[in-house]
CSV table of C-alpha atoms in Angstrom, one decimal:
chain,number,residue,atom,x,y,z
D,1123,UNK,CA,-18.7,41.6,-28.2
D,1124,UNK,CA,-20.4,45.0,-28.2
D,1125,UNK,CA,-17.9,47.3,-29.8
D,1126,UNK,CA,-18.9,50.7,-30.9
D,1127,UNK,CA,-17.7,54.1,-31.9
D,1128,UNK,CA,-18.1,57.7,-30.6
D,1129,UNK,CA,-19.0,61.0,-32.2
D,1130,UNK,CA,-20.8,64.3,-31.6
D,1131,UNK,CA,-23.5,66.3,-33.2
D,1132,UNK,CA,-21.7,67.0,-36.4
D,1133,UNK,CA,-19.2,64.2,-37.2
D,1134,UNK,CA,-21.3,61.1,-37.1
D,1135,UNK,CA,-22.5,60.1,-40.5
D,1136,UNK,CA,-19.2,59.3,-42.2
D,1137,UNK,CA,-18.0,57.3,-39.2
D,1138,UNK,CA,-21.1,55.3,-39.0
D,1139,UNK,CA,-21.1,54.5,-42.7
D,1140,UNK,CA,-17.4,53.6,-42.7
D,1141,UNK,CA,-17.6,51.4,-39.6
D,1142,UNK,CA,-21.1,49.9,-39.9
D,1143,UNK,CA,-21.0,49.9,-36.1
D,1144,UNK,CA,-24.2,48.8,-34.3
D,1145,UNK,CA,-23.2,50.4,-31.0
D,1146,UNK,CA,-22.3,54.0,-30.3
D,1147,UNK,CA,-21.7,56.7,-27.7
D,1148,UNK,CA,-22.8,60.2,-28.5
D,1149,UNK,CA,-20.8,63.1,-27.0
D,1150,UNK,CA,-23.8,65.0,-25.8
D,1151,UNK,CA,-23.8,68.7,-24.9
D,1152,UNK,CA,-27.0,69.6,-23.2
D,1153,UNK,CA,-26.9,73.2,-24.4
D,1154,UNK,CA,-26.8,71.8,-28.0
D,1155,UNK,CA,-29.8,69.4,-27.4
D,1156,UNK,CA,-31.6,70.7,-30.5
D,1157,UNK,CA,-28.6,69.8,-32.8
D,1158,UNK,CA,-28.9,66.0,-32.2
D,1159,UNK,CA,-32.4,65.4,-33.6
D,1160,UNK,CA,-31.3,64.2,-37.0
D,1161,UNK,CA,-28.6,62.0,-35.5
D,1162,UNK,CA,-31.1,60.4,-33.0
D,1163,UNK,CA,-33.5,59.7,-35.9
D,1164,UNK,CA,-30.7,58.1,-37.9
D,1165,UNK,CA,-29.7,55.9,-35.0
D,1166,UNK,CA,-33.2,54.7,-34.4
D,1167,UNK,CA,-34.0,54.0,-38.1
D,1168,UNK,CA,-30.8,52.0,-38.5
D,1169,UNK,CA,-31.3,50.1,-35.2
D,1170,UNK,CA,-28.0,51.3,-33.7
D,1171,UNK,CA,-27.8,51.0,-30.0
D,1172,UNK,CA,-26.5,54.1,-28.4
D,1173,UNK,CA,-25.8,56.0,-25.2
D,1174,UNK,CA,-25.1,59.6,-24.3
D,1175,UNK,CA,-22.0,60.9,-22.7
D,1176,UNK,CA,-23.3,63.9,-20.7
D,1177,UNK,CA,-21.6,67.3,-20.8
D,1178,UNK,CA,-23.1,70.6,-19.7
D,1179,UNK,CA,-22.2,73.8,-17.9
D,1180,UNK,CA,-23.4,74.4,-14.3
D,1181,UNK,CA,-24.6,78.0,-13.7
D,1182,UNK,CA,-23.2,78.7,-17.2
D,1183,UNK,CA,-19.5,78.4,-16.2
D,1184,UNK,CA,-18.7,75.4,-14.0
D,1185,UNK,CA,-17.9,71.8,-14.7
D,1186,UNK,CA,-20.7,69.4,-13.6
D,1187,UNK,CA,-19.8,67.9,-10.2
D,1188,UNK,CA,-22.1,65.7,-8.1
D,1189,UNK,CA,-19.4,65.5,-5.4
D,1190,UNK,CA,-18.9,69.2,-4.8
D,1191,UNK,CA,-21.5,70.0,-2.1
D,1192,UNK,CA,-21.0,73.7,-2.0
D,1193,UNK,CA,-22.7,76.7,-3.8
D,1194,UNK,CA,-25.4,74.4,-5.2
D,1195,UNK,CA,-23.0,72.9,-7.8
D,1196,UNK,CA,-24.1,69.3,-7.0
D,1197,UNK,CA,-27.8,70.1,-7.0
D,1198,UNK,CA,-27.6,71.9,-10.3
D,1199,UNK,CA,-25.6,69.0,-11.8
D,1200,UNK,CA,-28.2,66.5,-10.7
D,1201,UNK,CA,-30.9,68.7,-12.4
D,1202,UNK,CA,-29.0,68.8,-15.7
D,1203,UNK,CA,-28.4,65.0,-15.7
D,1204,UNK,CA,-32.1,64.4,-15.0
D,1205,UNK,CA,-32.9,66.6,-18.0
D,1206,UNK,CA,-30.4,64.6,-20.1
D,1207,UNK,CA,-32.1,61.3,-18.9
D,1208,UNK,CA,-35.4,62.6,-20.1
D,1209,UNK,CA,-33.9,63.4,-23.5
D,1210,UNK,CA,-32.2,60.0,-23.6
D,1211,UNK,CA,-35.5,58.3,-22.9
D,1212,UNK,CA,-37.4,60.2,-25.6
D,1213,UNK,CA,-34.5,59.5,-28.1
D,1214,UNK,CA,-34.3,55.8,-27.4
D,1215,UNK,CA,-30.9,55.9,-25.9
D,1216,UNK,CA,-29.7,53.0,-23.6
D,1217,UNK,CA,-27.7,55.0,-21.1
D,1218,UNK,CA,-26.4,58.3,-19.9
D,1219,UNK,CA,-22.8,58.3,-18.8
D,1220,UNK,CA,-21.3,61.0,-16.6
D,1221,UNK,CA,-18.3,61.9,-14.5
D,1222,UNK,CA,-18.8,61.7,-10.7
D,1223,UNK,CA,-17.0,64.9,-9.8
D,1224,UNK,CA,-14.1,66.2,-7.7
D,1225,UNK,CA,-13.1,67.8,-4.4
D,1226,UNK,CA,-12.7,71.2,-6.1
D,1227,UNK,CA,-15.1,73.4,-8.1
D,1228,UNK,CA,-13.8,73.9,-11.7
D,1229,UNK,CA,-14.6,76.5,-14.3
D,1230,UNK,CA,-15.2,75.0,-17.8
D,1231,UNK,CA,-15.3,76.5,-21.2
D,1232,UNK,CA,-16.7,73.8,-23.5
D,1233,UNK,CA,-16.2,75.9,-26.7
D,1234,UNK,CA,-12.5,76.6,-26.0
D,1235,UNK,CA,-12.2,73.3,-24.2
D,1236,UNK,CA,-10.4,74.8,-21.3
D,1237,UNK,CA,-10.5,74.1,-17.5
D,1238,UNK,CA,-9.4,76.2,-14.6
D,1239,UNK,CA,-9.8,76.2,-10.8
D,1240,UNK,CA,-12.7,78.2,-9.4
D,1241,UNK,CA,-12.2,80.5,-6.4
D,1242,UNK,CA,-13.6,78.1,-3.9
D,1243,UNK,CA,-12.5,75.7,-1.2
D,1244,UNK,CA,-11.4,72.1,-1.5
D,1245,UNK,CA,-13.8,69.7,0.3
D,1246,UNK,CA,-13.0,66.4,2.0
D,1247,UNK,CA,-13.3,63.0,0.4
D,1248,UNK,CA,-15.9,62.0,3.0
D,1249,UNK,CA,-18.1,65.0,2.1
D,1250,UNK,CA,-17.6,64.4,-1.6
D,1251,UNK,CA,-18.5,60.8,-1.6
D,1252,UNK,CA,-21.6,61.3,0.6
D,1253,UNK,CA,-22.8,64.0,-1.9
D,1254,UNK,CA,-22.1,61.7,-4.8
D,1255,UNK,CA,-23.9,58.7,-3.3
D,1256,UNK,CA,-27.0,60.9,-2.4
D,1257,UNK,CA,-27.3,62.1,-5.9
D,1258,UNK,CA,-26.6,58.7,-7.5
D,1259,UNK,CA,-29.6,57.3,-5.5
D,1260,UNK,CA,-31.9,60.0,-7.0
D,1261,UNK,CA,-30.5,59.7,-10.5
D,1262,UNK,CA,-30.8,56.0,-10.6
D,1263,UNK,CA,-34.4,56.2,-9.4
D,1264,UNK,CA,-35.2,58.8,-12.1
D,1265,UNK,CA,-33.4,56.7,-14.7
D,1266,UNK,CA,-35.4,53.6,-13.8
D,1267,UNK,CA,-38.6,55.6,-14.3
D,1268,UNK,CA,-37.3,56.7,-17.7
D,1269,UNK,CA,-36.2,53.2,-18.8
D,1270,UNK,CA,-32.5,54.4,-19.2
D,1271,UNK,CA,-29.3,53.2,-17.5
D,1272,UNK,CA,-27.0,55.6,-15.6
D,1273,UNK,CA,-23.2,54.9,-15.8
D,1274,UNK,CA,-20.7,56.7,-13.6
D,1275,UNK,CA,-17.2,56.9,-15.0
D,1276,UNK,CA,-13.7,56.4,-13.6
D,1277,UNK,CA,-11.9,59.8,-13.7
D,1278,UNK,CA,-8.2,61.0,-13.6
D,1279,UNK,CA,-7.0,62.7,-10.5
D,1280,UNK,CA,-6.1,65.9,-12.4
D,1281,UNK,CA,-7.3,67.7,-15.6
D,1282,UNK,CA,-5.3,69.2,-18.4
D,1283,UNK,CA,-5.7,73.0,-18.6
D,1284,UNK,CA,-7.0,72.4,-22.1
D,1285,UNK,CA,-8.3,69.3,-23.8
D,1286,UNK,CA,-8.5,70.5,-27.4
D,1287,UNK,CA,-7.9,68.0,-30.1
D,1288,UNK,CA,-4.2,68.2,-31.3
D,1289,UNK,CA,-3.3,70.6,-28.4
D,1290,UNK,CA,-3.9,68.5,-25.4
D,1291,UNK,CA,-0.3,67.6,-24.7
D,1292,UNK,CA,0.4,71.3,-24.0
D,1293,UNK,CA,-2.6,71.4,-21.6
D,1294,UNK,CA,-1.2,68.3,-19.9
D,1295,UNK,CA,2.0,70.2,-19.1
D,1296,UNK,CA,-0.1,72.4,-16.8
D,1297,UNK,CA,-2.3,70.0,-15.0
D,1298,UNK,CA,-5.2,71.3,-12.9
D,1299,UNK,CA,-5.2,69.9,-9.4
D,1300,UNK,CA,-8.9,69.0,-9.4
D,1301,UNK,CA,-8.7,65.9,-7.2
D,1302,UNK,CA,-11.4,63.9,-9.0
D,1303,UNK,CA,-12.7,61.0,-6.9
D,1304,UNK,CA,-10.5,57.9,-6.8
D,1305,UNK,CA,-11.2,54.5,-8.2
D,1306,UNK,CA,-11.9,53.1,-4.7
D,1307,UNK,CA,-15.1,55.2,-4.5
D,1308,UNK,CA,-16.2,53.9,-7.9
D,1309,UNK,CA,-15.6,50.3,-6.6
D,1310,UNK,CA,-17.7,51.1,-3.6
D,1311,UNK,CA,-20.5,52.5,-5.8
D,1312,UNK,CA,-20.4,49.3,-7.8
D,1313,UNK,CA,-20.7,47.3,-4.6
D,1314,UNK,CA,-23.8,49.4,-3.7
D,1315,UNK,CA,-25.5,48.4,-7.0
D,1316,UNK,CA,-24.5,51.2,-9.4
D,1317,UNK,CA,-23.3,50.6,-13.0
D,1318,UNK,CA,-19.8,51.7,-13.8
D,1319,UNK,CA,-18.0,53.0,-16.9
D,1320,UNK,CA,-14.3,52.1,-16.7
D,1321,UNK,CA,-12.3,54.6,-18.7
D,1322,UNK,CA,-8.9,52.8,-18.8
D,1323,UNK,CA,-6.7,55.8,-19.2
D,1324,UNK,CA,-8.6,57.6,-16.4
D,1325,UNK,CA,-8.2,54.6,-14.1
D,1326,UNK,CA,-4.5,54.7,-14.7
D,1327,UNK,CA,-4.3,58.5,-14.1
D,1328,UNK,CA,-5.3,58.0,-10.5
D,1329,UNK,CA,-1.6,57.1,-9.8
D,1330,UNK,CA,0.5,60.0,-11.1
D,1331,UNK,CA,4.3,60.2,-11.3
D,1332,UNK,CA,4.9,56.5,-10.5
D,1333,UNK,CA,6.8,53.9,-12.5
D,1334,UNK,CA,4.8,52.2,-15.3
D,1335,UNK,CA,5.1,48.9,-13.4
D,1336,UNK,CA,3.5,50.4,-10.3
D,1337,UNK,CA,0.8,52.2,-12.2
D,1338,UNK,CA,-0.2,49.0,-14.0
D,1339,UNK,CA,-0.2,46.9,-10.8
D,1340,UNK,CA,-2.4,49.3,-9.0
D,1341,UNK,CA,-4.7,50.0,-11.9
D,1342,UNK,CA,-5.1,46.4,-12.8
D,1343,UNK,CA,-6.1,45.6,-9.2
D,1344,UNK,CA,-8.7,48.3,-9.4
D,1345,UNK,CA,-10.0,47.0,-12.7
D,1346,UNK,CA,-10.3,43.5,-11.3
D,1347,UNK,CA,-12.5,44.9,-8.5
D,1348,UNK,CA,-14.5,47.1,-10.8
D,1349,UNK,CA,-15.1,44.5,-13.5
D,1350,UNK,CA,-18.3,42.9,-12.0
D,1351,UNK,CA,-20.0,46.3,-12.1
D,1352,UNK,CA,-18.7,47.6,-15.4
D,1353,UNK,CA,-21.2,48.0,-18.2
D,1354,UNK,CA,-19.1,50.3,-20.5
D,1355,UNK,CA,-15.4,50.5,-21.2
D,1356,UNK,CA,-13.7,53.6,-22.7
D,1357,UNK,CA,-10.8,52.2,-24.6
D,1358,UNK,CA,-7.8,54.6,-24.7
D,1359,UNK,CA,-4.2,55.0,-23.8
D,1360,UNK,CA,-2.0,57.8,-22.5
D,1361,UNK,CA,1.3,59.3,-23.6
D,1362,UNK,CA,4.0,59.9,-21.1
D,1363,UNK,CA,4.3,61.8,-18.7
D,1364,UNK,CA,1.9,59.8,-16.6
D,1365,UNK,CA,1.2,62.8,-14.5
D,1366,UNK,CA,-2.5,62.3,-13.5
D,1367,UNK,CA,-3.9,63.5,-16.8
D,1368,UNK,CA,-4.8,61.5,-20.0
D,1369,UNK,CA,-4.0,62.1,-23.6
D,1370,UNK,CA,-6.8,60.2,-25.4
D,1371,UNK,CA,-4.5,58.1,-27.6
D,1372,UNK,CA,-5.8,54.9,-29.1
D,1373,UNK,CA,-4.7,51.2,-29.4
D,1374,UNK,CA,-3.2,51.3,-32.9
D,1375,UNK,CA,0.3,50.1,-33.7
D,1376,UNK,CA,1.4,53.7,-34.1
D,1377,UNK,CA,0.2,54.5,-30.6
D,1378,UNK,CA,2.0,51.6,-29.0
D,1379,UNK,CA,5.2,52.6,-31.0
D,1380,UNK,CA,5.0,55.9,-29.0
D,1381,UNK,CA,5.2,54.0,-25.8
D,1382,UNK,CA,1.7,54.8,-24.6
D,1383,UNK,CA,0.3,53.3,-21.4
D,1384,UNK,CA,-1.0,50.7,-21.1
D,1385,UNK,CA,1.1,48.7,-23.5
D,1386,UNK,CA,-0.5,46.3,-26.0
D,1387,UNK,CA,0.4,43.3,-23.8
D,1388,UNK,CA,-1.1,45.0,-20.8
D,1389,UNK,CA,-4.3,45.8,-22.7
D,1390,UNK,CA,-4.7,42.1,-23.5
D,1391,UNK,CA,-4.6,41.4,-19.8
D,1392,UNK,CA,-7.2,44.1,-19.2
D,1393,UNK,CA,-9.5,42.8,-21.9
D,1394,UNK,CA,-9.0,39.3,-20.5
D,1395,UNK,CA,-10.7,40.5,-17.3
D,1396,UNK,CA,-13.6,42.3,-19.0
D,1397,UNK,CA,-14.3,39.5,-21.4
D,1398,UNK,CA,-15.8,37.5,-18.6
D,1399,UNK,CA,-18.7,39.9,-18.7
D,1400,UNK,CA,-20.4,39.6,-22.1
D,1401,UNK,CA,-22.8,42.6,-21.7
D,1402,UNK,CA,-20.0,45.2,-21.6
D,1403,UNK,CA,-19.9,47.8,-24.3
D,1404,UNK,CA,-16.5,48.9,-25.6
D,1405,UNK,CA,-16.2,52.5,-27.0
D,1406,UNK,CA,-12.9,53.9,-28.3
D,1407,UNK,CA,-11.7,57.4,-27.3
D,1408,UNK,CA,-8.7,58.1,-29.6
D,1409,UNK,CA,-8.0,61.2,-31.7
D,1410,UNK,CA,-11.2,61.6,-33.6
D,1411,UNK,CA,-9.8,61.0,-37.1
D,1412,UNK,CA,-8.6,57.6,-35.9
D,1413,UNK,CA,-12.0,56.5,-34.4
D,1414,UNK,CA,-13.0,54.0,-37.1
D,1415,UNK,CA,-9.5,52.4,-37.2
D,1416,UNK,CA,-9.6,51.9,-33.5
D,1417,UNK,CA,-13.1,50.4,-33.6
D,1418,UNK,CA,-11.7,47.6,-35.8
D,1419,UNK,CA,-8.5,47.2,-33.8
D,1420,UNK,CA,-10.4,46.8,-30.5
D,1421,UNK,CA,-12.3,43.8,-32.1
D,1422,UNK,CA,-9.0,42.2,-33.0
D,1423,UNK,CA,-7.6,42.8,-29.5
D,1424,UNK,CA,-10.7,41.3,-27.8
D,1425,UNK,CA,-10.4,38.2,-30.0
D,1426,UNK,CA,-6.8,37.8,-29.0
D,1427,UNK,CA,-7.3,38.4,-25.3
């Protein structure tokens, strides 16, 4: 089982030393690329396998979006991901993971961790998927030349207005109607030969404001269809309300006592599907101070599944 941990440019050493993890995902801000050099050297020297989770600003203010084929947003996003692939190749990373995009253009403040709608039109799902598929072809070709994998991630249908640590529940009360691409399009990409990151809470957030039973039934069906193409799982849960956004809770007992979704029993079923594919990486995405505890808990759950 390839279980790892996640960290950014400044919070990595203690987590790596406490966990002794041999797999990791780096929260990678392209505008901070110079800040990661010591980390990359440490990962190489300690033979820790790692990937990058791509983040950047498009035109200095917009969320990356390969699906939004207006105003050059998709083209600039592709350019930034290609630059990140080059960096990943030079650093010795295994993959670059990124979100596919949405039907609307979004403004993003990475420092304040806030999202808002840009003053632009909503496009159709057909246009969005055609744009995404076009850029995926070019990115996979570039990644192959770099010797790096590209993973495209399941996404929630809406965004919280802010995603700051400790403050996200307030942001979830004011969801942004971003209309990120649905799980069915990620399934189609997998069928076309692209590698998928299944973020469990994101996959569930495609079905807002339904009963927990209905959400699990639909999400579990999606996961079963996605599983043959999944190379990375983001392990997380969501507090109610299940309104199309996620809360980035974990899989500890104190999370399940708060009635997060999925439940512990449902997670065992999910892991039972993924365990059929031994090359999958599992990366937790809880509150940051609980990262190492979740790393160990995921291993227990996988053993039990």
